[in-house]
C-alpha positions in Angstrom: 105.7 97.3 86.7 109.0 95.8 87.2 110.5 98.6 89.1 110.2 99.6 92.5 108.2 102.7 93.3 109.5 105.9 95.2 107.6 104.7 98.3 109.0 100.9 97.9 112.3 102.5 97.6 112.2 104.7 100.6 110.6 101.8 102.6 113.3 99.3 101.6 116.2 102.1 102.4 114.8 103.2 105.8 113.9 99.8 107.0 117.2 98.3 105.8 119.1 101.1 108.1 116.6 100.3 110.8 117.2 96.7 110.6 121.1 96.8 110.1 122.1 99.4 112.6 120.2 97.3 115.2 122.1 94.0 114.2 125.3 96.3 114.0 125.0 96.8 117.7 124.4 93.3 118.7 127.1 91.9 116.5 129.7 94.6 117.7 130.2 92.9 121.0 131.3 89.6 119.5 134.9 90.2 118.5 135.8 92.5 121.6 134.1 91.2 125.0 136.4 88.3 125.5 139.1 90.8 125.6 137.8 94.2 126.8 135.7 92.8 129.3 138.4 91.5 131.3 138.5 94.2 133.6 134.7 93.7 134.7 133.8 92.6 138.3 133.0 88.9 138.0 134.7 88.2 134.6 134.9 84.4 133.6 134.5 82.2 130.5 130.8 81.4 131.3 130.1 85.0 131.9 131.7 86.1 128.5 129.2 83.6 127.1 126.3 84.6 128.9 126.8 88.4 128.2 127.2 87.7 124.7 124.3 85.4 124.1 121.9 86.9 126.5 120.4 89.1 123.8 119.4 85.9 121.9 117.2 84.7 124.7 115.0 87.7 125.2 114.9 87.9 120.9 113.7 84.3 121.0 111.3 84.8 123.5 109.6 88.0 122.3 110.2 87.7 118.5 106.6 86.4 117.6 104.9 88.4 120.7 106.0 91.6 119.1 105.0 90.9 115.7 101.4 90.4 117.0 101.6 93.5 119.0 102.5 95.3 116.0 99.3 94.0 114.4 97.4 95.3 117.4 99.0 99.0 117.9 100.8 99.7 114.9 104.2 98.9 113.3 105.9 102.2 114.1 105.2 102.2 117.6 106.4 98.7 118.2 109.9 99.6 116.2 109.8 102.7 118.3 109.4 100.8 121.6 111.8 98.0 120.6 114.6 100.4 119.6 113.9 102.6 122.9 114.5 99.1 124.7 117.5 98.5 122.8 119.2 102.1 123.6 118.4 101.9 127.2 119.9 98.3 127.4 123.0 99.8 125.7 123.4 102.7 128.2 123.0 100.0 131.2 126.1 98.0 129.6 127.9 101.2 128.9 127.7 102.4 132.4 128.3 98.9 134.0 131.5 97.7 136.0 130.5 94.3 136.4 129.8 91.5 134.0 126.6 91.0 135.3 125.2 94.5 134.6 126.4 94.0 131.2 124.5 90.9 131.0 121.4 92.7 132.1 122.1 95.5 129.4 122.2 92.9 126.7 118.9 91.0 128.0 117.3 94.5 127.8 119.0 95.2 123.9 117.5 91.9 122.9 113.8 92.7 124.3 113.7 95.2 121.5 112.5 92.3 119.3 111.4 94.2 116.2 112.4 92.0 113.2 108.8 90.9 112.9 107.4 94.2 112.9 110.1 95.5 110.3 109.4 92.7 108.0 105.5 93.0 108.3 106.0 96.8 107.5 108.0 96.1 104.4 105.6 93.7 103.0 102.6 96.3 104.1 104.4 99.0 101.9 105.3 96.9 98.8 103.1 95.2 95.9 103.2 91.7 96.1 105.5 91.1 92.8 108.0 93.4 94.3 108.1 92.2 97.8 111.2 89.9 97.2 113.2 92.5 96.2 112.6 94.5 99.3 113.0 91.7 101.5 116.3 90.7 99.8 117.6 94.5 100.4 116.9 93.9 103.9 118.4 90.8 104.0 121.5 92.0 102.5 122.0 94.8 105.0 122.2 92.2 107.7 125.1 90.5 106.3 126.7 93.8 105.8 126.2 95.0 109.3 128.1 91.7 110.4 131.0 92.6 108.2 131.0 96.2 109.6 130.8 95.0 113.2 133.8 92.8 112.7 135.5 96.0 111.6 134.0 98.7 114.0 133.7 96.8 117.3 137.6 96.3 117.3 138.5 99.7 116.4 135.9 101.5 118.8 137.0 99.2 121.6 140.7 100.0 121.1 140.2 103.6 121.3 137.2 103.9 123.8 137.1 100.7 125.5 134.1 98.2 126.0 131.9 101.1 127.3 132.7 103.1 123.9 131.0 100.1 122.1 127.8 100.4 124.1 127.7 104.1 123.7 127.9 103.8 120.0 125.3 101.3 119.9 123.0 103.6 121.9 123.9 106.2 119.2 122.7 103.7 116.5 119.6 103.0 118.3 118.5 106.8 118.2 119.7 106.9 114.4 117.3 103.9 113.9 114.4 105.6 115.7 114.6 108.7 113.3 115.0 106.3 110.3 111.6 104.8 111.7 110.0 108.4 111.7 111.0 108.9 108.0 109.4 105.6 106.9 106.1 105.7 105.2 102.8 104.9 107.0 101.2 101.8 105.7 97.8 102.4 104.3 96.7 98.8 104.3 98.2 95.8 105.8 99.7 92.9 103.7 98.3 89.3 104.0 99.0 88.4 107.7 99.9 84.9 107.1 102.4 85.5 104.7 104.1 88.2 107.2 103.2 87.2 110.8 103.0 84.3 112.9 99.6 82.7 113.6 99.0 81.3 116.9 97.2 78.4 116.1 99.4 77.2 113.3 102.7 77.2 115.3 102.2 73.7 116.9 101.7 72.2 113.3 104.7 73.8 112.0 106.9 72.5 115.0 106.0 69.1 114.1 107.1 69.3 110.3 110.1 67.2 109.8 111.7 69.2 106.8 110.9 72.7 108.6 112.2 71.4 111.8 115.5 70.7 110.2 116.0 74.1 108.9 115.1 75.4 112.2 117.3 73.2 114.0 120.1 74.2 111.3 119.7 77.9 111.9 119.8 77.4 115.8 123.2 75.3 115.2 124.7 77.7 113.0 124.3 81.0 115.4 125.2 78.5 118.3 128.7 77.9 116.7 129.1 81.6 115.8 128.4 82.8 119.5 130.7 80.1 120.7 133.7 80.8 118.1 134.0 84.4 119.7 134.3 83.2 123.1 137.5 81.6 122.2 139.0 83.3 119.1 139.7 86.5 120.3 141.5 85.1 123.4 143.6 82.8 120.9 144.5 85.8 118.8 145.6 87.8 122.1 148.0 84.8 123.0 149.7 85.0 119.6 150.7 88.6 120.4 148.2 89.9 117.8 147.1 93.1 119.5 143.3 93.4 120.0 143.2 96.7 118.1 144.6 95.1 115.0 142.1 92.1 115.1 139.9 93.9 112.5 142.8 93.5 110.0 142.4 89.7 109.9 138.5 89.9 110.0 138.3 92.5 106.9 140.2 90.4 104.4 138.7 87.0 105.5 135.1 88.0 105.1 135.6 89.9 101.9 137.2 86.4 100.7 134.6 84.5 102.2 131.9 86.5 100.4 133.8 86.1 97.1 133.7 82.4 97.6 130.2 82.1 98.6 128.8 83.9 95.9 129.8 81.1 93.2 128.5 78.5 95.2 125.2 80.1 95.5 124.8 80.8 91.8 125.8 77.1 90.8 123.7 75.4 93.3 120.8 77.1 92.0 121.5 76.9 88.3 122.5 73.1 88.6 119.7 72.6 91.2 122.2 71.0 93.5 121.1 72.8 96.6 121.4 69.9 99.1 124.8 68.9 97.8 126.4 72.6 98.3 124.3 72.7 101.6 126.3 69.7 102.9 129.8 71.1 101.5 129.0 74.1 103.3 128.6 72.1 106.5 131.9 70.3 105.7 133.7 73.7 105.6 132.4 74.5 109.2 133.6 71.1 110.3 137.0 71.5 108.9 137.2 75.0 110.2 136.4 73.6 113.9 138.9 70.7 113.4 141.6 73.3 112.2 140.9 75.7 115.3 141.2 72.5 117.4 144.1 70.6 115.9 146.2 73.0 114.0 149.2 74.7 115.7 148.5 78.0 117.1 149.8 80.5 114.6 148.2 83.1 112.8 148.2 81.5 109.2 146.1 78.6 110.5 143.6 80.6 112.2 143.4 82.6 109.3 142.6 79.4 106.9 140.2 78.1 109.8 138.4 81.5 109.8 137.9 81.8 106.1 136.5 78.3 105.8 134.0 79.1 108.6 132.9 82.4 107.1 132.4 81.0 103.8 130.4 77.9 105.1 128.7 80.4 107.3 127.7 83.0 104.8 126.6 80.4 102.5 124.2 78.8 104.9 123.0 82.0 106.2 122.0 83.2 102.8 120.5 79.7 101.8 118.5 79.0 104.6 115.7 81.7 104.5 115.1 80.7 100.7 114.8 77.0 101.6 112.3 77.9 104.3 110.4 80.1 102.1 110.1 77.0 99.6 108.9 74.7 102.4 106.6 76.6 104.1 103.0 75.7 103.5 101.0 78.1 101.5 99.4 81.0 103.9 102.0 79.7 106.6 105.3 81.5 105.6 104.7 84.3 108.4 104.5 81.6 111.1 107.3 79.4 109.8 109.6 82.6 109.5 108.7 83.7 113.1 109.7 80.0 114.3 112.8 80.2 112.2 114.0 83.8 113.8 113.3 82.7 117.2 115.3 79.5 116.6 118.3 81.7 115.2 118.5 84.0 118.1 117.8 80.9 121.0 120.7 79.4 118.8 123.0 82.7 120.0 122.0 82.2 123.5 122.6 78.4 123.7 126.0 78.9 122.0 126.9 81.7 124.8 125.9 79.8 127.6 127.0 76.2 126.6 130.2 77.7 125.1 131.2 79.6 128.4 130.4 76.7 130.4 132.7 74.3 128.2 135.6 76.9 128.2 135.1 77.2 131.9 135.2 73.4 132.6 137.6 72.1 129.8 139.4 75.3 128.3 139.2 77.3 125.0 140.2 74.4 122.9 137.0 72.4 123.9 135.1 75.0 122.4 136.1 74.0 119.1 135.4 70.5 119.7 131.9 71.4 120.8 131.5 73.3 117.3 132.7 70.3 115.4 130.2 68.0 117.3 127.5 70.4 116.5 128.4 70.6 112.9 128.4 66.8 112.7 125.0 66.4 114.2 123.8 68.9 111.4 125.4 66.9 108.8 123.4 63.5 110.0 120.4 65.7 110.0 120.6 66.5 106.2 120.4 62.6 105.5 116.6 62.8 105.1 116.5 66.6 103.6 114.2 66.8 100.8 113.5 70.1 98.8 110.5 70.9 96.5 111.0 72.7 93.3 111.1 76.3 93.0 108.0 77.9 94.2 106.3 81.4 94.5 103.7 82.6 96.5 100.6 84.7 95.8 97.4 85.8 97.7 93.8 86.6 96.3 91.7 89.0 97.9 88.1 87.5 98.1 86.4 90.3 99.9 83.9 90.7 97.1 83.0 86.9 96.9 80.6 84.9 99.0 81.7 82.0 100.7 80.2 79.9 98.4 81.8 81.7 95.4 85.1 81.4 97.3 84.8 77.7 97.9 84.1 77.2 93.9 87.0 79.5 93.1 89.4 77.4 95.4 88.3 74.3 93.7 89.2 75.5 90.1 92.3 77.4 91.0 93.7 73.9 92.9 93.1 72.4 89.2 95.5 74.8 87.5 98.7 73.6 86.2 101.7 74.5 88.4 99.5 75.0 91.7 101.1 73.1 94.4 99.0 74.2 97.3 95.8 76.3 97.6 94.7 77.4 101.0 91.3 79.3 101.7 91.1 81.4 104.9 87.5 82.6 105.2 88.2 84.7 108.1 90.4 86.8 106.2 88.6 86.5 102.7 91.7 85.6 101.2 93.2 82.5 99.2 96.8 81.9 99.6 98.9 80.0 96.9 101.9 78.2 96.3 102.9 77.8 92.7 105.8 76.0 91.0 107.9 78.8 89.1 108.1 78.3 85.4 105.0 76.2 85.1 102.3 78.3 86.5 100.0 80.5 84.2 99.4 83.8 85.9 96.7 84.7 82.9 94.8 81.7 83.5 94.5 82.8 87.3 93.5 86.4 86.3 90.7 84.8 84.0 89.4 82.8 86.9 89.2 85.5 89.4 
């Protein structure tokens, strides 16, 4: 059974559409707001940052609670609620004549924090051995939505203005709601601890040094992304590079960055040089920030800096979730991913707020100095970075066994070659395993259980 079933394919397609359409709507503001928002009442560098990053604040705040709510009232209901909030926020922003109302609209957009519910439903609808494929499809759709946003944002804004971008995102939300209705209903729930955050585990994982490095890393990555688009669009306008043509720069740069990033990922995995390539990607981000700051203001210099930035950004964006999955303890992946997602969105908010303040006080160039300092800090954090061997996750249903039988089974399983961690959760009647890829014998587990 190495192929996706028709239900799994349908789930992967519809949920990728839901996830990507929503992220597309959020990303589209990045390349256009600093230019097309200039006519709004109250427009300033600070409010550019607040409006761009505001969605991150409510996303970070509500990401984990909305996932818990989906466990109580159902995944579909939470997804429809979140998309409705996103649509309302889009309409509020589309009708706004001040930067303050746009920011309120962005707060409402972010309140539709459905990432946890989407990923949990994807897990509910897929078999354990096929789950990584479906999650990868959804993950790839996010990268594609970012690339599409860099093209569609400037094109729509050039023709219909900033309000046109928000009306388009409202339409995307309605399209995503239709996709939710077409998504199969889950008959059974996947193991909760591998899909959603568990409140009792949050404090433990926050204190984990290795996981904290990754959470702070994704926070800084999205901090830099949001801050970049406070300054970059205005620099391009200063070069008399028309705002309607910005997509002509973003498209080739993004495509080339993907071409450069893929070999980095392949080589890092094959040669087991993940930490080295991780630091290389950070050096690319640092070089990009220094180029933006120190190089003469011209299109070739900006293009090179942007290429370096997105090559490093795309590598880290793709690598961090995989590293997190390897580091998260058995039975705690859902909690680890919940914290990670919250840190990611909070980074977008902080990047907008801090970048806007720095641009207001010290000018646009100071935003790039801020990014360079953030990257240097991140590089220092990697000095104590340690990665375990490649691992896989399993869960075993123990509903037919007594507590004593479950305890005995756990002791035997923990002794099997290749078992890194084994956790028994009696309240769920389930055993969670983290095993070393290539060393673990699945037949032995089958014979035991």
